[in-house]
Amino acid sequence: MAVPKRRTSRSNTRSRRSQWKAKVPTLAKCPRGHVVRPHTVCTTCGRYNERQVLDV
Amino acid sequence: MPTPTKGARLGGSPAHERLLLANLATALFEHGGITTTEAKAKRLRPYAERLVTFAKRGDLHARRRVMRHVRDNSVVHTLFTEIGPRYVDRNGGYTRIIKLGNRKGDNASMARIELVEALTVGQQAVGEAERARGTRFAPSRKPTGATAEAAEDLAKESPTAAAVHAQSAEVTPAAEAPKGDGTASDEGSAESAS
């Protein structure tokens, strides 16, 4: 079985982990001003394209 | 004909996918709209719309072809008496998919797929105007043949069928009228040319 030859240094570990970043999600506004994911029904008012889709 | 699907089958095997799609289509026609994962909704759309096209055709052969997929007799009946006649003046696009965001638990993107409404009076009027003007947006289909016959037979049974029957009854004089208009406009253009 393959095993690591060397212990990963603190520096290498931290450099690797510095790339773990949260992305800013793409957001849009529904016609009533709620913040929504684009092309998705608004979970606050339950509407999409001015059409009531969900029971809220 | 819808584009063939690529990639893995839903549910793992071709047989499982056939059953899944058949069950999803049955549920869709029974309830008018269902909430499922986005991937399944997207695969269901061409499948279900093809069945609606068979329902619009409305003859026995079409019914038997639908029965291969939708095994519930009552659902097939509603499909042929309510849903098919509702879409006589639509050429495809019988379903609508709305994305609902991700599901808690496995973060799967969910969607609602539903049968769209019949054309409103306003939309029909626009269609008729387009037809009279002979633009390329003119809807080509009118309730004819088996659909009209089925609507006539079932007029008493369902309101949709009755509406379609009324429409197909109207069609014959209406279909003649645009022809008259067409010749009239031709004459008019000839006059204007001379």
Coordinates of C-alpha atoms in Angstrom, one line a residue:
Chain A
M1 CA 0.0 0.0 0.0
A2 CA 1.2 3.5 -0.9
V3 CA 2.1 5.6 2.2
P4 CA 3.2 9.3 2.4
K5 CA 7.0 9.6 2.6
R6 CA 6.8 12.9 4.6
R7 CA 4.6 14.5 7.1
T8 CA 2.7 17.5 5.4
S9 CA 4.2 20.7 6.8
R10 CA 2.0 23.2 8.7
S11 CA 2.7 25.6 5.8
N12 CA 1.5 23.2 3.1
T13 CA -1.6 22.3 5.2
R14 CA -2.5 25.9 5.7
S15 CA -1.8 26.9 2.1
R16 CA -4.2 24.1 1.0
R17 CA -6.9 25.1 3.4
S18 CA -6.6 28.8 2.4
Q19 CA -8.4 27.8 -0.8
W20 CA -11.5 26.5 1.0
K21 CA -13.7 29.6 0.4
A22 CA -17.4 30.2 0.5
K23 CA -18.8 31.5 -2.8
V24 CA -21.2 34.4 -3.0
P25 CA -24.4 33.0 -4.4
T26 CA -26.0 34.6 -7.4
L27 CA -29.1 36.4 -6.2
A28 CA -31.9 38.2 -7.9
K29 CA -34.9 40.1 -6.6
C30 CA -38.5 39.0 -7.1
P31 CA -41.0 41.6 -8.3
R32 CA -42.1 42.1 -4.7
G33 CA -38.6 42.8 -3.6
H34 CA -37.6 39.5 -1.9
V35 CA -34.1 38.2 -2.5
V36 CA -34.3 34.9 -4.5
R37 CA -32.2 32.5 -6.5
P38 CA -32.5 33.4 -10.2
H39 CA -35.0 31.3 -12.3
T40 CA -36.5 29.9 -9.1
V41 CA -39.8 30.4 -7.4
C42 CA -39.7 32.9 -4.6
T43 CA -40.0 31.0 -1.4
T44 CA -41.3 34.0 0.5
C45 CA -44.3 34.9 -1.6
G46 CA -44.5 31.6 -3.5
R47 CA -44.8 33.3 -6.8
Y48 CA -42.9 32.9 -10.1
N49 CA -43.6 35.1 -13.1
E50 CA -46.5 36.7 -11.2
R51 CA -48.1 33.3 -10.9
Q52 CA -48.8 31.8 -7.5
V53 CA -47.0 28.5 -7.5
L54 CA -46.7 27.5 -3.8
D55 CA -49.1 27.8 -0.9
V56 CA -47.5 30.2 1.5
Chain B
M1 CA -40.0 13.4 -31.8
P2 CA -38.1 14.4 -28.6
T3 CA -34.3 14.2 -28.6
P4 CA -33.1 10.9 -27.2
T5 CA -31.7 11.2 -23.7
K6 CA -28.0 10.7 -23.0
G7 CA -26.3 9.4 -19.9
A8 CA -27.4 7.1 -17.1
R9 CA -31.0 5.9 -16.8
L10 CA -33.2 7.2 -14.0
G11 CA -33.3 4.7 -11.2
G12 CA -30.4 2.7 -12.5
S13 CA -31.7 0.4 -15.2
P14 CA -33.7 0.9 -18.4
A15 CA -36.6 -1.0 -17.0
H16 CA -36.7 1.0 -13.8
E17 CA -36.6 4.2 -15.8
R18 CA -39.5 3.1 -18.0
L19 CA -41.6 2.4 -14.9
L20 CA -40.5 5.6 -13.2
L21 CA -41.5 7.8 -16.1
A22 CA -44.8 5.9 -16.6
N23 CA -45.7 6.4 -13.0
L24 CA -44.6 10.1 -13.0
A25 CA -46.7 10.6 -16.2
T26 CA -49.7 8.9 -14.6
A27 CA -49.4 11.1 -11.5
L28 CA -49.1 14.2 -13.6
F29 CA -52.2 13.5 -15.6
E30 CA -54.1 12.5 -12.4
H31 CA -53.3 15.6 -10.4
G32 CA -52.5 18.2 -13.1
G33 CA -49.1 19.0 -11.5
I34 CA -46.5 17.2 -9.4
T35 CA -43.5 18.1 -7.4
T36 CA -40.4 16.0 -8.2
T37 CA -36.7 16.5 -8.7
E38 CA -35.6 18.7 -11.5
A39 CA -33.9 15.9 -13.3
K40 CA -37.0 13.8 -13.3
A41 CA -39.2 16.7 -14.3
K42 CA -37.0 17.4 -17.3
R43 CA -37.1 13.8 -18.4
L44 CA -40.8 13.6 -17.9
R45 CA -41.6 16.6 -20.0
P46 CA -41.1 15.1 -23.5
Y47 CA -42.5 11.8 -22.4
A48 CA -45.7 13.4 -21.1
E49 CA -46.2 15.8 -24.0
R50 CA -45.9 12.9 -26.4
L51 CA -48.8 11.2 -24.5
V52 CA -50.8 14.4 -24.7
T53 CA -50.3 14.4 -28.5
F54 CA -51.7 10.9 -28.6
A55 CA -54.6 12.1 -26.5
K56 CA -55.3 14.9 -29.0
R57 CA -55.4 12.4 -31.8
G58 CA -58.0 10.6 -29.8
D59 CA -58.5 7.4 -31.9
L60 CA -58.4 3.8 -30.6
H61 CA -54.9 3.2 -31.8
A62 CA -53.6 6.3 -30.0
R63 CA -55.5 5.2 -26.9
R64 CA -53.8 1.8 -27.0
R65 CA -50.4 3.3 -27.5
V66 CA -51.0 5.5 -24.4
M67 CA -52.2 2.5 -22.5
R68 CA -48.8 0.9 -22.9
H69 CA -47.4 3.6 -20.7
V70 CA -50.3 4.8 -18.5
R71 CA -51.8 1.7 -17.0
D72 CA -54.6 3.4 -15.1
N73 CA -57.8 3.3 -17.2
S74 CA -59.4 6.2 -15.4
V75 CA -56.3 8.4 -15.9
V76 CA -56.3 7.5 -19.6
H77 CA -60.0 8.4 -19.7
T78 CA -59.3 11.9 -18.2
L79 CA -56.4 12.3 -20.5
F80 CA -58.5 11.7 -23.6
T81 CA -61.6 13.5 -22.5
E82 CA -60.3 16.5 -20.6
I83 CA -56.6 17.0 -21.2
G84 CA -56.4 16.2 -24.9
P85 CA -59.3 18.4 -26.0
R86 CA -58.0 21.3 -23.8
Y87 CA -54.9 21.6 -26.0
V88 CA -56.5 21.5 -29.5
D89 CA -55.2 24.9 -30.4
R90 CA -51.7 24.4 -28.8
N91 CA -48.9 22.8 -30.8
G92 CA -46.8 21.4 -28.0
G93 CA -45.7 23.0 -24.8
Y94 CA -48.4 21.4 -22.7
T95 CA -46.3 21.4 -19.5
R96 CA -44.5 23.9 -17.4
I97 CA -41.5 23.3 -15.1
I98 CA -40.9 25.7 -12.3
K99 CA -37.8 25.3 -10.2
L100 CA -38.4 25.2 -6.5
G101 CA -34.9 25.3 -5.0
N102 CA -33.0 22.5 -3.2
R103 CA -34.5 19.8 -1.0
K104 CA -33.5 19.5 2.6
G105 CA -31.8 16.2 3.2
D106 CA -29.9 15.5 0.0
N107 CA -29.9 19.0 -1.5
A108 CA -31.5 17.8 -4.7
S109 CA -32.9 20.5 -6.9
M110 CA -36.7 20.2 -6.9
A111 CA -39.1 21.4 -9.5
R112 CA -42.9 21.4 -10.1
I113 CA -44.1 20.2 -13.4
E114 CA -47.7 21.0 -14.3
L115 CA -50.0 20.9 -17.2
V116 CA -50.6 24.4 -18.6
E117 CA -54.0 25.9 -18.8
A118 CA -56.1 26.0 -22.0
L119 CA -55.6 29.1 -24.1
T120 CA -57.6 32.1 -22.7
V121 CA -60.2 33.9 -24.8
G122 CA -57.7 36.7 -25.4
Q123 CA -55.0 34.3 -26.6
Q124 CA -57.5 32.5 -28.9
A125 CA -58.6 35.9 -30.3
V126 CA -54.9 36.7 -31.0
G127 CA -54.5 33.3 -32.7
E128 CA -57.6 33.8 -34.8
A129 CA -56.4 37.3 -35.9
E130 CA -53.0 35.9 -36.8
R131 CA -54.7 33.1 -38.8
A132 CA -56.9 35.7 -40.6
R133 CA -53.9 37.8 -41.5
G134 CA -52.0 34.6 -42.5
T135 CA -48.9 35.4 -40.5
R136 CA -46.4 32.7 -39.7
F137 CA -47.5 32.8 -36.1
A138 CA -50.9 31.6 -37.1
P139 CA -52.0 28.4 -35.2
S140 CA -52.4 25.8 -37.9
R141 CA -54.7 23.3 -36.0
K142 CA -58.4 23.4 -35.4
P143 CA -60.3 20.6 -33.7
T144 CA -60.9 18.2 -36.6
G145 CA -61.3 14.5 -37.2
A146 CA -61.1 12.1 -34.3
T147 CA -60.7 14.9 -31.7
A148 CA -63.9 16.7 -32.9
E149 CA -65.7 13.4 -33.0
A150 CA -64.6 12.4 -29.5
A151 CA -65.5 15.9 -28.2
E152 CA -69.0 15.5 -29.8
D153 CA -69.5 12.1 -28.2
L154 CA -68.3 13.2 -24.7
A155 CA -69.8 16.7 -24.8
K156 CA -72.4 15.8 -22.2
E157 CA -69.8 14.1 -20.0
S158 CA -67.2 16.8 -19.5
P159 CA -67.2 20.6 -19.8
T160 CA -63.9 20.7 -21.6
A161 CA -65.2 18.3 -24.3
A162 CA -68.4 20.4 -24.6
A163 CA -66.4 23.5 -25.1
V164 CA -64.3 21.8 -27.8
H165 CA -67.4 20.5 -29.5
A166 CA -68.9 24.0 -29.5
Q167 CA -65.6 25.3 -31.0
S168 CA -65.4 22.6 -33.7
A169 CA -69.1 23.3 -34.5
E170 CA -68.1 27.0 -34.9
V171 CA -65.1 26.1 -37.0
T172 CA -66.8 25.2 -40.2
P173 CA -68.4 28.6 -40.9
A174 CA -65.3 30.3 -39.3
A175 CA -63.0 28.3 -41.6
E176 CA -64.9 29.5 -44.6
A177 CA -64.9 33.1 -43.5
P178 CA -61.1 33.6 -43.6
K179 CA -61.1 32.1 -47.1
G180 CA -63.7 34.6 -48.2
D181 CA -61.6 37.4 -46.5
G182 CA -58.5 36.0 -48.2
T183 CA -60.1 36.3 -51.7
A184 CA -61.5 39.6 -50.8
S185 CA -58.1 40.9 -49.7
D186 CA -56.6 39.4 -52.9
E187 CA -59.1 41.3 -55.0
G188 CA -58.4 44.4 -52.9
S189 CA -54.6 44.1 -53.5
A190 CA -55.2 43.4 -57.2
E191 CA -57.3 46.6 -57.4
S192 CA -54.7 48.6 -55.5
A193 CA -52.0 47.2 -57.9
S194 CA -54.0 48.2 -60.9

